XYZ file of C-alpha atoms in Angstrom:
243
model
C 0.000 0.000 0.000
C 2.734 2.865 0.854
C 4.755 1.415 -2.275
C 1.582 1.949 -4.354
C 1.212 5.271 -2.347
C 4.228 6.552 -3.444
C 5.043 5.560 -7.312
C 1.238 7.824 -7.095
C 2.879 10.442 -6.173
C 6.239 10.801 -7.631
C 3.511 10.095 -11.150
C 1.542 12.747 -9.793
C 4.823 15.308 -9.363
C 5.799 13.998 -12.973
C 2.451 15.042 -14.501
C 2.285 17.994 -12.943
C 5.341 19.310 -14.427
C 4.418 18.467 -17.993
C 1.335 20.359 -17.302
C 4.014 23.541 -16.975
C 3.227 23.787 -13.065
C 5.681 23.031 -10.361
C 4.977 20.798 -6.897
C 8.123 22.313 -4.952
C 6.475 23.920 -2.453
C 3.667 21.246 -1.276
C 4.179 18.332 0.697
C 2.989 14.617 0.268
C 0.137 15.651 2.260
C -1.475 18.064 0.410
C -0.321 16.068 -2.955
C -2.305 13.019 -1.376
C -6.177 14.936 -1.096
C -6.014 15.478 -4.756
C -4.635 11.955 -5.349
C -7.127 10.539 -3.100
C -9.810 12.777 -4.718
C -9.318 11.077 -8.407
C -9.744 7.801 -6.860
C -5.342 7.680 -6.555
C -5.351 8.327 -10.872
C -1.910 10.433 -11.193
C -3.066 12.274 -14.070
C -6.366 13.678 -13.076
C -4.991 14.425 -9.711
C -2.234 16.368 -11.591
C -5.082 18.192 -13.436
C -7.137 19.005 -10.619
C -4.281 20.173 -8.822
C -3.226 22.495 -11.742
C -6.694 24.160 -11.830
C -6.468 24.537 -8.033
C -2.885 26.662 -8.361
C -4.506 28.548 -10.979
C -7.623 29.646 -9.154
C -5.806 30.270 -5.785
C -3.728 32.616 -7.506
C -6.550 34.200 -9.252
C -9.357 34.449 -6.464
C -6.815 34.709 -3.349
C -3.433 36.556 -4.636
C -2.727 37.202 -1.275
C -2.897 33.959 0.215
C -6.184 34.967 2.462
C -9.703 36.744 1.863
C -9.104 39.635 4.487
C -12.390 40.097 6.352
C -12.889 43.401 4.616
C -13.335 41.574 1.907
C -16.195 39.795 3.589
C -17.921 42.356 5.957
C -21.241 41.930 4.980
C -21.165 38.160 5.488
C -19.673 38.160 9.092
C -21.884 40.438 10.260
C -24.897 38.419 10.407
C -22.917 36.181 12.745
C -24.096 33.094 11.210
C -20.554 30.924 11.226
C -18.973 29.872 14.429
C -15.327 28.112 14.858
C -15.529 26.303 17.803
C -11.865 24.771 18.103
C -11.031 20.709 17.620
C -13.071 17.847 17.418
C -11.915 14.815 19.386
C -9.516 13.472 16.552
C -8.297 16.942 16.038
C -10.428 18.267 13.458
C -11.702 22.141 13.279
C -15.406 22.558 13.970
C -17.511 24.845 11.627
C -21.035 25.215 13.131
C -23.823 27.738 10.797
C -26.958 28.748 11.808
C -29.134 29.327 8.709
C -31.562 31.257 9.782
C -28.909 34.119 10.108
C -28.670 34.127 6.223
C -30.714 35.860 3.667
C -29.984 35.344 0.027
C -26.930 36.858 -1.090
C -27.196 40.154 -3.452
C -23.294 40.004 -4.096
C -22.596 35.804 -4.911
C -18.865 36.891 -5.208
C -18.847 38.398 -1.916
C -20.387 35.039 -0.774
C -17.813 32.747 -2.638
C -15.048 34.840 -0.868
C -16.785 34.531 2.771
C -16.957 30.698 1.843
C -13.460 31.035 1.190
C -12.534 33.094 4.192
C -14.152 30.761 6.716
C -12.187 27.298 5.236
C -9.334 28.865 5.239
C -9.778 29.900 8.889
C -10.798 26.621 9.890
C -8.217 24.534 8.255
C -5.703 27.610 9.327
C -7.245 26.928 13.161
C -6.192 22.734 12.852
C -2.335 23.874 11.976
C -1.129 22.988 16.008
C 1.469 20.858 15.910
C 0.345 18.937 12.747
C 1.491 18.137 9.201
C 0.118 20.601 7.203
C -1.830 19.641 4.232
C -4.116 16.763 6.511
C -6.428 19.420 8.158
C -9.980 18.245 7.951
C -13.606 19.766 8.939
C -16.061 18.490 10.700
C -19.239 20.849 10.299
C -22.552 21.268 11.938
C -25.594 22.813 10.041
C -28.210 24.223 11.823
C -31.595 24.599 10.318
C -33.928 25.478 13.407
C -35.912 28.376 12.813
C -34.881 28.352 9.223
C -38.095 29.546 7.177
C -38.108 30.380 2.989
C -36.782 33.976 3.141
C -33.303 31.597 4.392
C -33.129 29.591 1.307
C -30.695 30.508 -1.133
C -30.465 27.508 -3.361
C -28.280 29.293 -5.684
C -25.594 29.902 -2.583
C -25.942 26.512 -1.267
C -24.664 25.175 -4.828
C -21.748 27.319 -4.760
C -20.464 27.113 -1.543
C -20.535 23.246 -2.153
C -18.882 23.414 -5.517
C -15.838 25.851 -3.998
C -15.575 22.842 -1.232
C -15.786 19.696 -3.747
C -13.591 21.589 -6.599
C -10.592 23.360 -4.276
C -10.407 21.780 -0.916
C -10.252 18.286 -1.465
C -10.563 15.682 1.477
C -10.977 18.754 3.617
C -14.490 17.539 4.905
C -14.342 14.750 7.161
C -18.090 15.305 8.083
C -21.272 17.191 8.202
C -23.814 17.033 10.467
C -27.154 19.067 9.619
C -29.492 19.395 12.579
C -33.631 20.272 12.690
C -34.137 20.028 8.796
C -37.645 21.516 8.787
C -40.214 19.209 6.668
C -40.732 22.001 3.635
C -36.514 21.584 3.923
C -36.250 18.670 2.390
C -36.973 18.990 -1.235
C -34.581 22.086 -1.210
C -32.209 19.501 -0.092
C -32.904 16.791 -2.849
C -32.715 19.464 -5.641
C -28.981 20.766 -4.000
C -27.846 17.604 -3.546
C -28.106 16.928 -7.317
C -24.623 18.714 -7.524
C -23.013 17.276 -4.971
C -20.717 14.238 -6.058
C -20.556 10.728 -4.318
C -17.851 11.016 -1.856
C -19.306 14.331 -0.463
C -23.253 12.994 0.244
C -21.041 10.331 2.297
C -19.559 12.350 4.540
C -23.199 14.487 5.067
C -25.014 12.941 7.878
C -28.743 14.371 8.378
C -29.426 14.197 12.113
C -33.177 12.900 13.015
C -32.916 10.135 15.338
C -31.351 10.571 19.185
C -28.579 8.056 18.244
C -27.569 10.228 15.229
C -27.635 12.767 17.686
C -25.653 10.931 20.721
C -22.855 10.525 17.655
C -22.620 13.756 16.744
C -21.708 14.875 20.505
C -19.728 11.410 20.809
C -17.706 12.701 17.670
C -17.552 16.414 18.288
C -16.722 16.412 21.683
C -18.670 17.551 24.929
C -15.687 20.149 25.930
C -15.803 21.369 22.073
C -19.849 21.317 21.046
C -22.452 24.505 22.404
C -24.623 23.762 25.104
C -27.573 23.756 22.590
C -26.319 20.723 20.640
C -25.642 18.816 24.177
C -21.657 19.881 24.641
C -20.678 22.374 27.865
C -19.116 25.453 25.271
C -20.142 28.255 24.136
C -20.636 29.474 20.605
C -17.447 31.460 19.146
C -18.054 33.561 15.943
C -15.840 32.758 13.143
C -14.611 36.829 13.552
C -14.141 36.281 17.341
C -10.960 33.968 16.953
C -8.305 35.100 16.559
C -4.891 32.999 14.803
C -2.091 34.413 13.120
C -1.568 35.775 9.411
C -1.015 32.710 7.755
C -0.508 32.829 3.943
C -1.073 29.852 1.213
């Protein structure tokens, strides 16, 4: 397995460079997501990895979406970072009732940007970088139409499944209202395979028991059954850290 594992990647490294890109800078780590993305194909993880250096230096030339950038977004106060899961993962929790349909879907592409950066940024401590991995909790109580922005949903997912690769390691969405749930079967149209995996809709008390199990009592809001409070993405604070 590490045999196959590596002839992958020094083929990946290969193809990457006959694509006119270079893989200097980035460890096995992050090479691996990519790899691991196109089902361990060299080629298309070369590709995908391409378009990825491409777009980060087109849509974040400085290595980070200042929150400036992003003001209108964080001031709803709808994304909390809430520190490490048990196995060491950052924990994204949104509340969906704090968003209206975006005027500006740039400015919302950028927030989505912003606030995976953060996170990942947040899992750094004294860990490899390029293995960071999410675990996120979406919270739909309260949530009524005037909170449904299909067209946000769509591509917030397709920034997540197209440039951070085997960055989510879960997500758990909580109180999905009934009218809910055909708004989810249309955006989950556009999700691929390996990403519906990973989604885990929470509607039965030992879905619920996992997701504290998982997250962590110490880590997890009171309202979802842990002992913390909730920490607005804007509230933490981590060092500059550039791509």
């Amino acid at each position: 397995m590490e045999r196959t594992r590596e002839i992958a990647l020094i083929q990946m490294r290969k193809s990457v460079e006959k694509l006119g890109s270079c893989t200097q800078k980035y460890g096995d780590p992050t090479l691996m997501r990519f790899l691991i993305a196109r089902s361990m194909d060299p080629e298309k993880a070369a590709k995908m990895f391409v378009q990825w250096q491409k777009w980060r230096a087109a849509f974040v030339p400085n290595g980070f979406i200042p929150e400036s950038e992003v003001h209108d977004e964080l001031e709803t106060r709808k994304v909390y970072l809430q520190g490490l899961s048990k196995e060491g993962n950052p924990v994204l929790i949104g509340k969906l009732n704090k968003h209206f349909p975006s005027k500006d879907l740039l400015q919302f592409k950028k927030f989505v940007v912003h606030l995976l950066d953060k996170a990942i940024a947040s899992g750094f401590k004294g860990r490899e970088i390029g293995n960071e991995k999410l675990v996120a909790v979406l919270d739909l109580q309260h949530v009524t139409y005037k909170n449904v922005d299909v067209r946000a949903f769509i591509a917030g997912f397709q920034v997540l499944q197209g440039y951070y690769p085997e960055r989510l390691a879960k997500l758990f969405i909580l109180n999905m209202p009934r009218f809910f749930v055909s708004v989810w079967k249309m955006i989950s149209r556009f999700l691929d395979k390996a990403t519906l995996e990973k989604i885990v809709i929470v509607s039965k008390e030992e879905e619920r028991r996992n997701l504290i199990k998982e997250i962590g009592e110490d880590t997890l809001p009171e309202e979802y059954g842990g002992r913390s409070n909730l920490v607005a993405l804007q509230d933490v604070i981590l060092p500059l850290l550039e791509d």
